[in-house]
Coordinates of C-alpha atoms in Angstrom, one line a residue:
M111 CA -22.0 16.0 1.3
S112 CA -21.4 12.5 2.7
T113 CA -24.2 11.1 4.9
K114 CA -21.8 8.3 6.0
P115 CA -18.8 8.4 8.2
V116 CA -16.4 6.8 5.6
V117 CA -15.9 7.3 1.9
V118 CA -14.1 4.6 -0.1
Y119 CA -12.7 6.6 -3.1
G120 CA -12.1 4.2 -6.3
A121 CA -14.6 1.6 -4.8
S122 CA -15.3 -0.1 -8.1
G123 CA -11.7 -1.4 -8.5
Y124 CA -10.5 -4.5 -7.5
T125 CA -9.1 -3.3 -4.1
G126 CA -11.6 -0.9 -3.5
R127 CA -14.3 -3.6 -3.5
L128 CA -12.3 -5.5 -1.2
V129 CA -12.1 -2.6 1.4
C130 CA -16.1 -2.4 1.1
E131 CA -16.2 -6.0 1.6
Y132 CA -14.4 -5.7 4.9
L133 CA -16.1 -2.7 6.2
R134 CA -19.4 -4.7 5.9
H135 CA -17.7 -6.9 8.2
Y136 CA -17.0 -4.4 10.7
R137 CA -20.6 -2.8 10.3
V138 CA -19.0 0.4 9.1
P139 CA -21.6 2.6 6.8
F140 CA -19.7 3.9 3.9
V141 CA -20.1 5.7 0.6
A142 CA -18.8 3.7 -2.5
A143 CA -17.5 6.6 -4.6
G144 CA -15.9 6.9 -8.1
R145 CA -16.5 8.5 -11.5
S146 CA -19.0 6.2 -12.8
E147 CA -22.2 5.5 -10.9
E148 CA -23.1 2.7 -13.1
K149 CA -19.8 0.9 -12.7
L150 CA -20.1 1.3 -8.9
K151 CA -23.6 -0.2 -8.8
D152 CA -22.5 -3.1 -10.7
S153 CA -19.1 -3.7 -8.8
M154 CA -20.9 -3.7 -5.4
E155 CA -23.9 -5.8 -6.5
S156 CA -21.9 -8.3 -8.5
S157 CA -18.4 -8.4 -6.5
V158 CA -18.9 -7.5 -2.9
P159 CA -20.2 -10.8 -1.1
G160 CA -23.1 -9.7 1.4
I161 CA -23.3 -6.2 0.0
E162 CA -27.0 -6.5 0.6
T163 CA -26.4 -6.4 4.4
A164 CA -24.1 -3.4 4.1
D165 CA -25.2 0.2 5.1
Y166 CA -23.9 2.2 2.0
E167 CA -24.5 4.6 -0.8
V168 CA -23.2 4.9 -4.3
T169 CA -22.0 8.4 -5.4
A170 CA -20.3 9.5 -8.8
V171 CA -18.0 12.3 -8.3
E172 CA -15.6 14.2 -10.5
H173 CA -11.6 14.0 -9.8
D174 CA -11.0 17.6 -8.8
V175 CA -10.6 19.2 -5.3
A176 CA -13.8 21.1 -5.2
A177 CA -15.9 18.2 -6.2
L178 CA -14.1 15.8 -3.7
T179 CA -14.1 18.3 -0.9
E180 CA -17.9 18.5 -1.1
L181 CA -18.5 14.7 -1.2
F182 CA -15.9 14.3 1.7
T183 CA -17.4 16.8 3.8
G184 CA -19.3 15.1 6.8
A185 CA -17.2 12.0 6.7
A186 CA -14.5 11.4 9.4
V187 CA -12.3 9.1 7.1
V188 CA -11.5 8.7 3.5
L189 CA -9.9 5.6 2.1
N190 CA -8.4 6.3 -1.4
T191 CA -7.5 3.5 -3.8
V192 CA -7.5 5.7 -7.0
G193 CA -3.7 5.9 -8.4
P194 CA -1.4 6.6 -9.8
F195 CA -1.1 8.5 -6.5
S196 CA 1.7 10.9 -7.4
E197 CA -0.7 12.2 -10.3
L198 CA -4.2 11.7 -8.8
G199 CA -3.4 11.7 -4.9
P200 CA -2.9 15.6 -4.2
A201 CA -6.7 16.4 -5.4
A202 CA -7.8 13.6 -2.8
V203 CA -5.5 14.5 -0.1
E204 CA -6.3 18.3 -0.3
A205 CA -9.9 17.7 -0.3
A206 CA -9.8 15.5 2.7
L207 CA -7.8 18.1 4.6
A208 CA -10.4 20.8 3.7
A209 CA -13.4 18.5 4.7
G210 CA -11.6 17.7 7.8
A211 CA -11.2 13.8 7.4
H212 CA -8.4 11.5 8.0
Y213 CA -6.7 10.1 5.0
T214 CA -5.5 6.6 4.2
D215 CA -4.4 5.2 0.8
T216 CA -3.1 2.1 -0.8
T217 CA -0.2 3.6 -2.6
G218 CA 3.5 2.0 -2.9
E219 CA 5.0 5.0 -4.7
Q220 CA 7.7 6.4 -2.8
D221 CA 7.8 9.7 -4.2
W222 CA 4.1 10.1 -3.3
L223 CA 4.9 9.2 0.3
I224 CA 7.9 11.7 0.4
T225 CA 5.4 14.3 -1.0
C226 CA 2.8 13.5 1.6
D227 CA 5.6 13.7 4.4
E228 CA 7.2 16.8 3.2
K229 CA 4.0 19.0 1.8
Y230 CA 1.2 17.8 3.6
G231 CA 2.1 16.2 6.9
A232 CA 2.4 19.3 8.9
Q233 CA -0.9 20.6 7.8
F234 CA -2.8 17.5 8.7
A235 CA -1.0 17.4 12.2
E236 CA -2.0 20.9 12.9
A237 CA -5.5 19.9 12.1
G238 CA -5.4 16.8 14.3
L239 CA -5.8 14.5 11.4
L240 CA -4.0 11.3 10.2
L241 CA -2.3 11.3 6.7
S242 CA -1.4 7.7 6.3
P243 CA -0.6 6.8 2.8
G244 CA 0.6 3.3 1.9
I245 CA -1.5 1.0 4.2
A246 CA -1.6 -2.1 2.1
Q247 CA -0.1 -5.7 2.4
M248 CA 3.1 -5.2 0.2
Y249 CA 4.3 -2.4 2.9
T250 CA 2.3 -2.7 6.1
T251 CA 2.9 -6.4 6.6
G252 CA 6.5 -6.1 6.4
E253 CA 6.4 -2.9 8.5
I254 CA 4.7 -5.3 11.2
A255 CA 7.8 -7.5 10.9
A256 CA 10.1 -4.7 11.0
Q257 CA 8.5 -3.3 14.2
L258 CA 8.6 -6.8 16.0
C259 CA 12.3 -6.9 15.2
L260 CA 12.9 -3.4 16.6
E261 CA 11.3 -4.2 19.8
E262 CA 14.9 -5.6 20.4
P263 CA 17.0 -2.6 21.6
G264 CA 20.0 -1.7 19.6
L265 CA 19.5 -2.4 16.2
D266 CA 19.6 0.3 13.7
T267 CA 19.5 -1.4 10.1
L268 CA 16.7 -3.1 8.1
D269 CA 16.9 -5.3 5.3
I270 CA 13.4 -6.0 4.0
A271 CA 12.1 -8.3 1.3
V272 CA 8.6 -8.9 0.4
F273 CA 7.1 -11.4 -2.1
W274 CA 3.8 -12.5 -3.3
G275 CA 2.3 -15.1 -5.6
G276 CA -0.2 -14.2 -8.3
S277 CA -0.2 -11.1 -10.7
P278 CA -0.8 -7.5 -9.9
T279 CA -4.1 -5.8 -11.1
I280 CA -4.6 -3.7 -14.0
A281 CA -4.3 -0.5 -11.7
S282 CA -1.2 -1.7 -9.9
T283 CA 0.6 -2.4 -13.4
R284 CA -0.3 1.2 -14.5
T285 CA 1.1 2.6 -11.4
I286 CA 4.2 0.6 -11.6
L287 CA 4.9 1.9 -15.0
V288 CA 4.0 5.4 -14.3
N289 CA 6.1 5.4 -11.0
A290 CA 9.3 4.0 -12.8
A291 CA 8.8 6.6 -15.8
T292 CA 8.5 9.6 -13.5
S293 CA 10.6 9.0 -10.0
K294 CA 13.7 7.3 -8.9
A295 CA 13.7 4.7 -6.0
H296 CA 15.6 5.4 -2.7
F297 CA 17.0 3.5 0.2
L298 CA 18.0 5.1 3.5
D299 CA 21.6 5.1 4.3
Q300 CA 22.5 6.9 7.7
N301 CA 19.3 8.7 7.8
E302 CA 19.8 10.2 4.2
Y303 CA 18.0 9.1 1.1
V304 CA 20.2 7.4 -1.6
E305 CA 19.0 6.7 -5.3
F306 CA 19.4 2.8 -5.9
P307 CA 22.1 2.0 -8.3
E308 CA 21.2 0.6 -11.8
Q309 CA 21.4 -3.2 -10.9
G310 CA 18.8 -5.3 -12.6
L311 CA 17.1 -8.3 -10.9
V312 CA 18.8 -9.1 -7.6
P313 CA 18.5 -12.8 -6.4
L314 CA 17.3 -13.1 -2.7
V315 CA 17.4 -16.0 -0.2
V316 CA 13.9 -16.7 0.5
P317 CA 13.0 -18.3 3.9
G318 CA 11.4 -21.7 3.7
Q319 CA 12.5 -22.5 0.3
H320 CA 15.6 -23.8 -1.5
E321 CA 15.1 -21.7 -4.7
L322 CA 16.4 -18.2 -4.9
A323 CA 13.9 -15.6 -5.9
L324 CA 14.4 -12.6 -8.2
S325 CA 13.8 -9.0 -6.8
L326 CA 13.7 -5.3 -7.6
P327 CA 13.8 -2.0 -5.5
W328 CA 10.0 -1.9 -6.6
G329 CA 10.1 1.8 -6.2
G330 CA 11.8 1.7 -3.2
T331 CA 8.7 1.0 -1.2
S332 CA 7.2 3.0 1.5
H333 CA 9.7 1.5 4.3
P334 CA 12.6 4.0 4.0
V335 CA 10.1 7.0 4.1
W336 CA 8.4 5.8 7.1
F337 CA 11.5 4.9 9.0
K338 CA 13.4 8.2 8.2
R339 CA 11.9 9.8 11.3
D340 CA 12.2 6.9 13.6
P341 CA 15.4 7.6 15.8
R342 CA 15.8 3.8 16.2
V343 CA 16.5 3.3 12.4
A344 CA 19.5 4.7 10.7
N345 CA 19.6 2.4 7.4
C346 CA 16.7 0.9 5.7
K347 CA 16.5 -1.2 2.1
A348 CA 13.6 -3.0 0.7
Q349 CA 13.3 -5.1 -2.2
G350 CA 10.3 -7.1 -3.6
G351 CA 8.9 -9.2 -6.3
V352 CA 6.6 -12.1 -7.1
F353 CA 7.4 -15.8 -6.7
N354 CA 6.8 -16.2 -10.7
A355 CA 10.4 -16.0 -11.8
A356 CA 9.4 -15.8 -15.6
L357 CA 7.0 -12.8 -14.8
M358 CA 9.8 -11.2 -12.7
H359 CA 12.6 -11.8 -15.9
G360 CA 9.9 -9.9 -18.1
V361 CA 9.4 -6.8 -15.7
P362 CA 12.7 -5.2 -16.3
Q363 CA 12.1 -5.4 -20.1
I364 CA 8.8 -4.1 -20.0
V365 CA 9.7 -1.1 -17.9
A366 CA 12.9 -0.3 -19.8
G367 CA 10.6 -0.5 -23.1
A368 CA 8.1 1.8 -21.9
L369 CA 10.7 4.4 -20.6
E370 CA 12.5 4.3 -23.9
A371 CA 9.3 4.6 -26.0
T372 CA 8.0 7.4 -23.9
K373 CA 11.0 9.5 -22.7
D374 CA 10.6 12.3 -25.3
M375 CA 6.6 12.7 -24.8
A376 CA 5.0 15.3 -22.9
A377 CA 3.3 14.4 -19.7
D378 CA -0.4 13.7 -20.8
E379 CA 1.0 11.9 -24.1
R380 CA 3.3 9.8 -21.8
N381 CA 0.6 8.9 -19.2
A382 CA -1.6 7.8 -22.0
A383 CA 1.3 5.6 -23.6
L384 CA 2.2 4.0 -20.3
T385 CA -1.6 3.2 -19.7
E386 CA -1.8 1.3 -23.1
T387 CA 1.5 -0.5 -22.1
A388 CA -0.2 -1.6 -18.8
R389 CA -3.4 -2.8 -20.6
Q390 CA -1.0 -5.0 -22.6
V391 CA 0.5 -6.6 -19.6
M392 CA -2.7 -6.8 -17.7
N393 CA -6.2 -6.0 -19.2
Q394 CA -8.7 -7.7 -17.1
M395 CA -9.9 -7.8 -13.7
P396 CA -8.0 -10.9 -11.8
P397 CA -10.1 -13.4 -10.2
R398 CA -10.8 -13.3 -6.5
E399 CA -7.8 -14.5 -4.7
N400 CA -7.1 -18.2 -4.1
P401 CA -5.0 -18.6 -0.6
R402 CA -3.2 -21.8 -2.2
V403 CA -1.9 -19.6 -5.0
N404 CA -2.1 -16.0 -3.8
K405 CA 0.6 -16.2 -1.0
S406 CA 2.8 -13.6 0.7
L407 CA 6.0 -13.6 2.4
D408 CA 7.6 -10.8 4.5
S409 CA 11.3 -11.1 5.8
V410 CA 13.0 -8.6 7.8
H411 CA 16.7 -8.7 9.0
A412 CA 17.5 -6.0 11.5
S413 CA 20.9 -5.7 12.8
G414 CA 23.0 -3.2 15.0
P415 CA 26.5 -3.3 16.3
L416 CA 26.1 -6.0 18.8
G417 CA 22.7 -7.7 17.9
R418 CA 20.7 -9.2 15.2
A419 CA 16.7 -10.0 14.9
H420 CA 14.8 -11.8 11.8
C421 CA 11.2 -11.8 11.5
V422 CA 9.3 -13.9 8.9
I423 CA 5.4 -13.5 8.3
H424 CA 3.9 -15.9 5.9
G425 CA 0.4 -14.9 4.5
N426 CA -2.1 -15.2 1.8
S427 CA -4.6 -13.2 -0.2
N428 CA -2.4 -10.2 -0.4
Y429 CA -5.2 -7.7 -1.6
Q430 CA -7.5 -9.2 1.0
Q431 CA -4.9 -8.3 3.4
T432 CA -5.0 -4.7 2.0
G433 CA -8.9 -4.5 2.1
L434 CA -8.6 -5.5 5.6
L435 CA -6.3 -3.2 7.0
Q436 CA -7.9 -0.3 5.2
A437 CA -11.3 -1.2 6.6
Y438 CA -9.8 -1.6 10.0
A439 CA -8.1 1.8 9.9
A440 CA -11.5 3.5 9.3
Y441 CA -13.0 1.2 12.0
S442 CA -10.4 2.2 14.5
L443 CA -10.4 6.1 13.6
L444 CA -14.2 6.2 14.1
Q445 CA -13.9 5.0 17.7
T446 CA -10.6 6.6 19.0
P447 CA -8.0 9.0 18.1
P448 CA -4.8 7.3 16.2
K449 CA -1.6 6.9 18.1
R450 CA -0.1 9.8 15.8
V451 CA -1.5 12.5 13.8
G452 CA -0.1 14.0 10.7
F453 CA 2.1 11.9 8.4
A454 CA 2.5 8.1 9.8
S455 CA 2.4 4.5 8.7
G456 CA -0.2 2.3 9.6
C457 CA 1.7 0.6 12.4
Q458 CA 2.6 4.2 13.6
A459 CA -0.9 5.1 13.8
F460 CA -2.5 2.2 14.9
G461 CA 0.2 -0.1 16.5
H462 CA 1.9 -2.9 14.7
R463 CA 0.7 -5.6 17.4
E464 CA -2.7 -4.3 17.0
L465 CA -2.6 -4.6 13.0
L466 CA -1.0 -8.0 13.4
G467 CA -3.9 -9.2 15.5
V468 CA -6.4 -7.9 12.8
L469 CA -4.7 -9.9 10.1
R470 CA -4.3 -13.0 12.2
G471 CA -8.2 -12.8 13.4
F472 CA -9.1 -12.9 9.7
G473 CA -6.6 -16.1 9.0
L474 CA -4.6 -14.0 6.5
V475 CA -1.1 -14.4 8.1
S476 CA 0.5 -16.9 10.2
E477 CA 2.3 -16.4 13.6
P478 CA 5.5 -14.4 12.9
Q479 CA 8.7 -16.4 13.2
L480 CA 10.9 -14.1 15.3
T481 CA 14.6 -15.0 16.0
V482 CA 16.8 -12.7 18.2
Q483 CA 20.6 -13.0 18.6
R484 CA 21.9 -10.9 21.4

C-alpha cells in the first residue's frame, strides 16, 4: 500500500527520472516504483538532481494486476512510464482503477489510446477518475497548438506536424518497433478512423527553415483519438519525425526489416526479437538533454470552409517537457478535480492554456506564433 499520494511507475527509466525531478520541484511526495529496488535507488541517487530534498520512497513491484493494485492503493495518482503500453499498459490501468487512483501515462501508441477510450474510459468516468494516456511532449504540446487554433470558430480540419532534435530513448525505440509490428496507424476522416496508406517518408515544410523535413505517420499519434469525440473536429492527420535526415532515412528500413524478420513468430518470440533489434539501434541511456540540441517544433494548420489558423510552438528538451507535464498533472489532481473524468487528453483534463503556462513557466517552450485568417 502506498504511503505517498503519487506513484511513478517505471521511475528508473529516462522519462521516469524526469517525472520524479519535477515532482520534487512541485514538492509532491511520491513512490518511485519499478521491478528492481537496486536500480531504482541508483537511478534516484545518481540521476535526479536535488533528490535528497524530495519526499519519496523506493518500492519494487511485480508487473501484475494484484501486485500493482496493492501498491497503488492509498495513492491518488499513478504516473506510468512503462511501455510498450499496448503490451504492459492493461495491468497498470486495471490496477489503478481497482485502487481508485487517477491514471496518466506517456504513450504514443495509437492502438493503446483507442483501447483506453473504448474499454476503460466509461469505467473510469463512472468511478469519477481520470484516464489520460499520452501526456507527453510529442502529443500534448502539439495538442496545445491545435486547441489554440480551435479557439477560432468554424475550423474543422487539423493538419499536425511534430519534430524534435536528438534521439529516442531505449524504451521509445522498442515501443516504436513493437507498435509498428502489431498495429496500424490511422487518421481521422469525417470523424472515422482511416488507415494510413503505405507512403514511406513524406517531406514536410517546417516553419522557420528552408530545408524540408522528412516525416512518418509515427503510429498515427494520439491526436486523432483525442479529437474523435470533439464536435468541432471532423478531420485530423498527424505526421512526425526527427530533424536528423540520416536517422529518418534509416527508420523505415529498420522497421521493415524487423517486420519481415518477425512476421511468422509467436508473440513472445517476436517481442524478444524486436527488443533485441531496438537494442541494436539504441543500447544506452541518452545523456541529459541539451537545449541547444534537443529542440522541439509543433506546427498545426487548422482549416474550415471559410477560415484558417496556423500555430507554431518552438521548444527544447522534449523529454523534460514530458516529465514536467506528468508532474504537473499529479500536482493539479491532488488539489482539484480534472475538467473531465474518464478518458481525456491532457488539454481536455487540465486546460490547454494552463499547460502552456506550465511549459512557459519552466522555460521549455516559446510564446506560440498564432496566425488567423478570417
